[in-house]
Short mmCIF file of C-alpha atoms in Angstrom, two decimals:
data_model
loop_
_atom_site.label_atom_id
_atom_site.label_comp_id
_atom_site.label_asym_id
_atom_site.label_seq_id
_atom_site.Cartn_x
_atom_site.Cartn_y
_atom_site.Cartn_z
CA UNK P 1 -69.62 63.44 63.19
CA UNK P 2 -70.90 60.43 62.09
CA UNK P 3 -67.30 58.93 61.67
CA UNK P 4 -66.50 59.73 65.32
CA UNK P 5 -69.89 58.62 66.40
CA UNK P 6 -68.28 54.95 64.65
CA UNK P 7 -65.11 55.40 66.38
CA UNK P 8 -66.37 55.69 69.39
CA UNK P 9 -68.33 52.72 69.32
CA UNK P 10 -65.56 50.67 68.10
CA UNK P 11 -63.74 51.81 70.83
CA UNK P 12 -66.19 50.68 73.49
CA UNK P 13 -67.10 47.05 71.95
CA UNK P 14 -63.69 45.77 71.47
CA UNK P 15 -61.42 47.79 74.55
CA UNK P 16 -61.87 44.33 76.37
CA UNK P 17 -57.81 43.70 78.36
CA UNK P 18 -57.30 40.57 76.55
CA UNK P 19 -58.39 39.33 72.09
CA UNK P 20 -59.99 36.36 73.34
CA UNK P 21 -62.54 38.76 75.29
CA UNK P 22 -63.63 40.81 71.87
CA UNK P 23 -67.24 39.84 72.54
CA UNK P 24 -68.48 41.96 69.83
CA UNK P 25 -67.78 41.10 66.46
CA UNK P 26 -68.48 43.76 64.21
CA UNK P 27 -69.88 43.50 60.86
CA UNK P 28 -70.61 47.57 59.24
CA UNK P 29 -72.94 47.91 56.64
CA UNK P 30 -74.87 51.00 57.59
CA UNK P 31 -75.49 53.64 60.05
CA UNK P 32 -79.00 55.40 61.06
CA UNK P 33 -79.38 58.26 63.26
CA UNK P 34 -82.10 59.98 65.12
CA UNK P 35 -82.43 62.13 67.89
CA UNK P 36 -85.11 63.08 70.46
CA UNK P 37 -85.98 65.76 72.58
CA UNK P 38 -83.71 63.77 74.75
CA UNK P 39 -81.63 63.18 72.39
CA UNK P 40 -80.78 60.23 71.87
CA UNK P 41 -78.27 59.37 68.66
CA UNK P 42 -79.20 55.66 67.20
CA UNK P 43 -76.67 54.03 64.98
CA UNK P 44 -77.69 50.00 63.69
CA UNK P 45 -75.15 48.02 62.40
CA UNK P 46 -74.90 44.43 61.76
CA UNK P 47 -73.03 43.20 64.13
CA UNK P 48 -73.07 40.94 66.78
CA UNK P 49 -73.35 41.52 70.60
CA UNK P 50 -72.37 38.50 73.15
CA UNK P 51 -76.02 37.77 75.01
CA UNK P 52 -78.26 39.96 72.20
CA UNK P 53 -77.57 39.04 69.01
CA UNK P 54 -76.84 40.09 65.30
CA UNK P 55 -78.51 43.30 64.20
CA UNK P 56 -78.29 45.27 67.79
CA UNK P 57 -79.53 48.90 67.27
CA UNK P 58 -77.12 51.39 69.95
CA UNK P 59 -78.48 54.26 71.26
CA UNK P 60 -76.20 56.91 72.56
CA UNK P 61 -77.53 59.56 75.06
CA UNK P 62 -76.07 62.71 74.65
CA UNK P 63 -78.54 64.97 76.73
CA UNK P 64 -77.95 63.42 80.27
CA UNK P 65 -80.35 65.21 81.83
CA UNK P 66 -82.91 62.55 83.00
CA UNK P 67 -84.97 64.74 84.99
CA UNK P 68 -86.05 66.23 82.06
CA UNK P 69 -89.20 64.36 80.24
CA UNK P 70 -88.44 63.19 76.81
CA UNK P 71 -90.94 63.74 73.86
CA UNK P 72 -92.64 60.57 73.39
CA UNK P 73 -94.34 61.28 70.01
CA UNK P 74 -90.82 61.51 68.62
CA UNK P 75 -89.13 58.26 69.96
CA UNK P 76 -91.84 55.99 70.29
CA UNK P 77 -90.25 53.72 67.24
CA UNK P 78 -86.92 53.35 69.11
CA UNK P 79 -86.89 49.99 70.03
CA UNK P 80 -83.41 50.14 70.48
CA UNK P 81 -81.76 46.58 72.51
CA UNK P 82 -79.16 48.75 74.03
CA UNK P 83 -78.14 51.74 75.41
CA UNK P 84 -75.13 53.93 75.99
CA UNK P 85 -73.99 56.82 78.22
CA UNK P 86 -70.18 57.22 78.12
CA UNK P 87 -70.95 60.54 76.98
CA UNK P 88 -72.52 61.58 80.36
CA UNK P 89 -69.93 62.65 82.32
CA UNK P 90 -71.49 63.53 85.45
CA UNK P 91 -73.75 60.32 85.48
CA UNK P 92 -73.46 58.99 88.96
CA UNK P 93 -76.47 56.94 89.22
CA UNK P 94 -78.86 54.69 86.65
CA UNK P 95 -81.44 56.02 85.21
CA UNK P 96 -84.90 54.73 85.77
CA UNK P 97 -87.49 54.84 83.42
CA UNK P 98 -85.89 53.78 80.13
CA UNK P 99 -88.32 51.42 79.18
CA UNK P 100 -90.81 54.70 77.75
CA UNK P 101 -88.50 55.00 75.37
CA UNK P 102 -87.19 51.31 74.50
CA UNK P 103 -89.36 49.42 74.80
CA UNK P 104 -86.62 46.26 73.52
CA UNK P 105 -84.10 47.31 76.11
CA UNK P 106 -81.47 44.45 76.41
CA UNK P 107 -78.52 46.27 77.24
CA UNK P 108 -77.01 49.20 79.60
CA UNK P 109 -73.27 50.11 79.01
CA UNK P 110 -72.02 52.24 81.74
CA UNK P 111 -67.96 53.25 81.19
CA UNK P 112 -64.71 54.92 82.48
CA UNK P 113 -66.41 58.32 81.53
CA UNK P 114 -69.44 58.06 84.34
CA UNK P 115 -68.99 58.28 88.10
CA UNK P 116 -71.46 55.61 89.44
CA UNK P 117 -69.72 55.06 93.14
CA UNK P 118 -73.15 53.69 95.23
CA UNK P 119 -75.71 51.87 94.30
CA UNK P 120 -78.86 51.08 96.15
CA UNK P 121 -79.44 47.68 94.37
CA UNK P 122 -82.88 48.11 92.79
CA UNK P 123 -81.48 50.33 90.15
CA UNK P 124 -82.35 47.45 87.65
CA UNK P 125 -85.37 45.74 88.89
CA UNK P 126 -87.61 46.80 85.86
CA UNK P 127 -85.29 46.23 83.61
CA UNK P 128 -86.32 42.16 83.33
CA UNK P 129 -85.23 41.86 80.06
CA UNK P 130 -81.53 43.04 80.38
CA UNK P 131 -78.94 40.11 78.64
CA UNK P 132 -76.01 42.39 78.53
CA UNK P 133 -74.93 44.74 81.54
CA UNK P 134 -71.66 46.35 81.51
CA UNK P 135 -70.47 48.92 84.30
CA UNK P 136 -66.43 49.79 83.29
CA UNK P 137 -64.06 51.46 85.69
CA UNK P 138 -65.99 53.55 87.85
CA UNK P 139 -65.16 54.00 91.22
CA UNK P 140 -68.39 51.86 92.74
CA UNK P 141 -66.74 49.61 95.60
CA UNK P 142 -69.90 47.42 96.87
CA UNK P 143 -72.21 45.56 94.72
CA UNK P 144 -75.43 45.20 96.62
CA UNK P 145 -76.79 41.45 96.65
CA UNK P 146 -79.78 41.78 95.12
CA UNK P 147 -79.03 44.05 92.11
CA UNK P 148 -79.62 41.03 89.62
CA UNK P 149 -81.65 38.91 91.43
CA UNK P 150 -84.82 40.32 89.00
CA UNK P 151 -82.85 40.23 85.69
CA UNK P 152 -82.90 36.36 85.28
CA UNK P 153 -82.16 36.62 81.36
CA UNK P 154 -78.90 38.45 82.00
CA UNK P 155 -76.47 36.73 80.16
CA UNK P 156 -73.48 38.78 79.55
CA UNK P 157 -72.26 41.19 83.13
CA UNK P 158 -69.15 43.12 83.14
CA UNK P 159 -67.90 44.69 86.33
CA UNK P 160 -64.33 45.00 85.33
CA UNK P 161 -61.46 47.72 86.43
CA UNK P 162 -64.35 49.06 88.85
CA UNK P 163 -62.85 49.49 92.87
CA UNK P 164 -65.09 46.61 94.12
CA UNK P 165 -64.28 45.65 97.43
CA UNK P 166 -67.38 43.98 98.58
CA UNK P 167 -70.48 42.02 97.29
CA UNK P 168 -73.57 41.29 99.26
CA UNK P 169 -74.85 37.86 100.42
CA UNK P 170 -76.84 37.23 97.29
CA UNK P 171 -74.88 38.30 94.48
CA UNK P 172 -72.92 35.29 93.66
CA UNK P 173 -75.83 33.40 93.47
CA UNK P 174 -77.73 35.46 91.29
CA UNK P 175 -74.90 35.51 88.60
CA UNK P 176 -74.86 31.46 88.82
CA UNK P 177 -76.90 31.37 85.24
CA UNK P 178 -75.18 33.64 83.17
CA UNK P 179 -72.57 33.01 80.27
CA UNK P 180 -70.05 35.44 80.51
CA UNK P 181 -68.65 37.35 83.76
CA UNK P 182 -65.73 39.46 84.16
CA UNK P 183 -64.46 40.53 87.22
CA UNK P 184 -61.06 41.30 86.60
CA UNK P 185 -59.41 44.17 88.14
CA UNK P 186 -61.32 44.67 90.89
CA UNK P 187 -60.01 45.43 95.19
CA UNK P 188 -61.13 42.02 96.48
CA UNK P 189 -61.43 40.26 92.76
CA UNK P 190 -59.90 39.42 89.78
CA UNK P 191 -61.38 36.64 88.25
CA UNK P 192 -63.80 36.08 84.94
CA UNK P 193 -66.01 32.96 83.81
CA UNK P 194 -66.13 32.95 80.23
CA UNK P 195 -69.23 30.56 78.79
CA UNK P 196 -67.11 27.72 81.40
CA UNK P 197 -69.22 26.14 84.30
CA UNK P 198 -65.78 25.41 85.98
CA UNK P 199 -64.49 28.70 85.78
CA UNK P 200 -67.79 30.20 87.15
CA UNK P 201 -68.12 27.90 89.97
CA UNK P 202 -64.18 28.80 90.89
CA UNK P 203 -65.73 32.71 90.23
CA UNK P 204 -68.46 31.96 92.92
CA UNK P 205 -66.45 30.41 95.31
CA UNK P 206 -63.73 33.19 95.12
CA UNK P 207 -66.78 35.93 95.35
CA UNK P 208 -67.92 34.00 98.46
CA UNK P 209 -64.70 33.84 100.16
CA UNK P 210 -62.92 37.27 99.39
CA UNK P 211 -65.41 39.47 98.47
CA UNK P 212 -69.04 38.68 100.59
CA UNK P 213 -69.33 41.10 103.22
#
């Protein structure tokens, strides 16, 4: 239902560990759906996401199959900024190709519910325009070094609760110009750098000396 569709969204914007880290403030006036051959369900809201902005459109992907094309006459108005799969299950990997059907993607929220454990690290290299990534508690343990290096408008990354044990060469680096970081809960990590130059150099360091393999 539409009311669980809200639900669920509430859960996954504001189930941050600590109330300083609600980086979504949510403001509900109305809810639109849609679907596609896809389908994908689209809900905008007012509200606020940390890195996008007020009036974010969310699109939730219910039919995970990504091998399958999607109809393009029917979702070529999404311009949805981000995009949602805690409903896939079985989603070990990131899909490619998102960008056919939004066209505005700024965000990817990846949570508890997927099973991304390796990634190859150019997952997200078309995705330039990303400002808000977000992979939650999935048992990934390496992040490779250059899986950011192309998304240089990133501003908002959470890695937290994952199994991270190791981060390539480059990573710390390429997280040096972004806002908001969290770490926490993580094998060889648990740190965050929230909108604080101090507390992301201390991240860096700390990434450099525990966690660079």
């Amino acid at each position: 239902s539409v009311y669980q569709q809200h639900l669920n969204l509430q859960k996954i914007l504001i189930n941050s560990t600590m109330s300083k880290r609600m980086i979504f403030l949510i403001f509900l006036f109305g809810l639109v759906g849609s679907s596609t051959a896809r389908d994908f369900w689209c809900m905008t809201q007012n509200h606020f996401v940390s890195g996008i902005g007020r009036n974010t459109k969310i699109c939730y992907v219910h039919n995970c199959d990504f091998e399958e094309p999607s109809d393009r006459r029917s979702n070529s108005q999404l311009t949805s900024a981000v995009v949602e799969f805690n409903r896939c299950t079985e989603l070990d990997y990131i899909p490619r190709g998102l960008m056919d059907d939004f066209p505005n993607l700024q965000g990817l929220f990846f949570d508890s519910n997927n099973k991304i454990a390796t990634l190859k690290g150019d997952e997200l290299y078309e995705y330039t325009n990303l400002k808000f990534f977000r992979l939650y508690d999935n048992p990934i343990q390496h992040i490779p070094g250059n899986l950011f290096s192309r998304n240089r408008k990133l501003k908002h990354l959470d890695l937290e609760y994952n199994d991270i044990m190791s981060v390539g060469m480059e990573f710390p680096d390429t997280i040096r110009h972004m806002k908001h970081v969290y770490m926490d809960g993580n094998d060889c990590i648990n740190m965050s750098a929230e909108n604080d130059k101090t507390e992301m150099k201390m991240l860096i360091s700390a990434l450099k000396k525990n966690c660079v393999k």
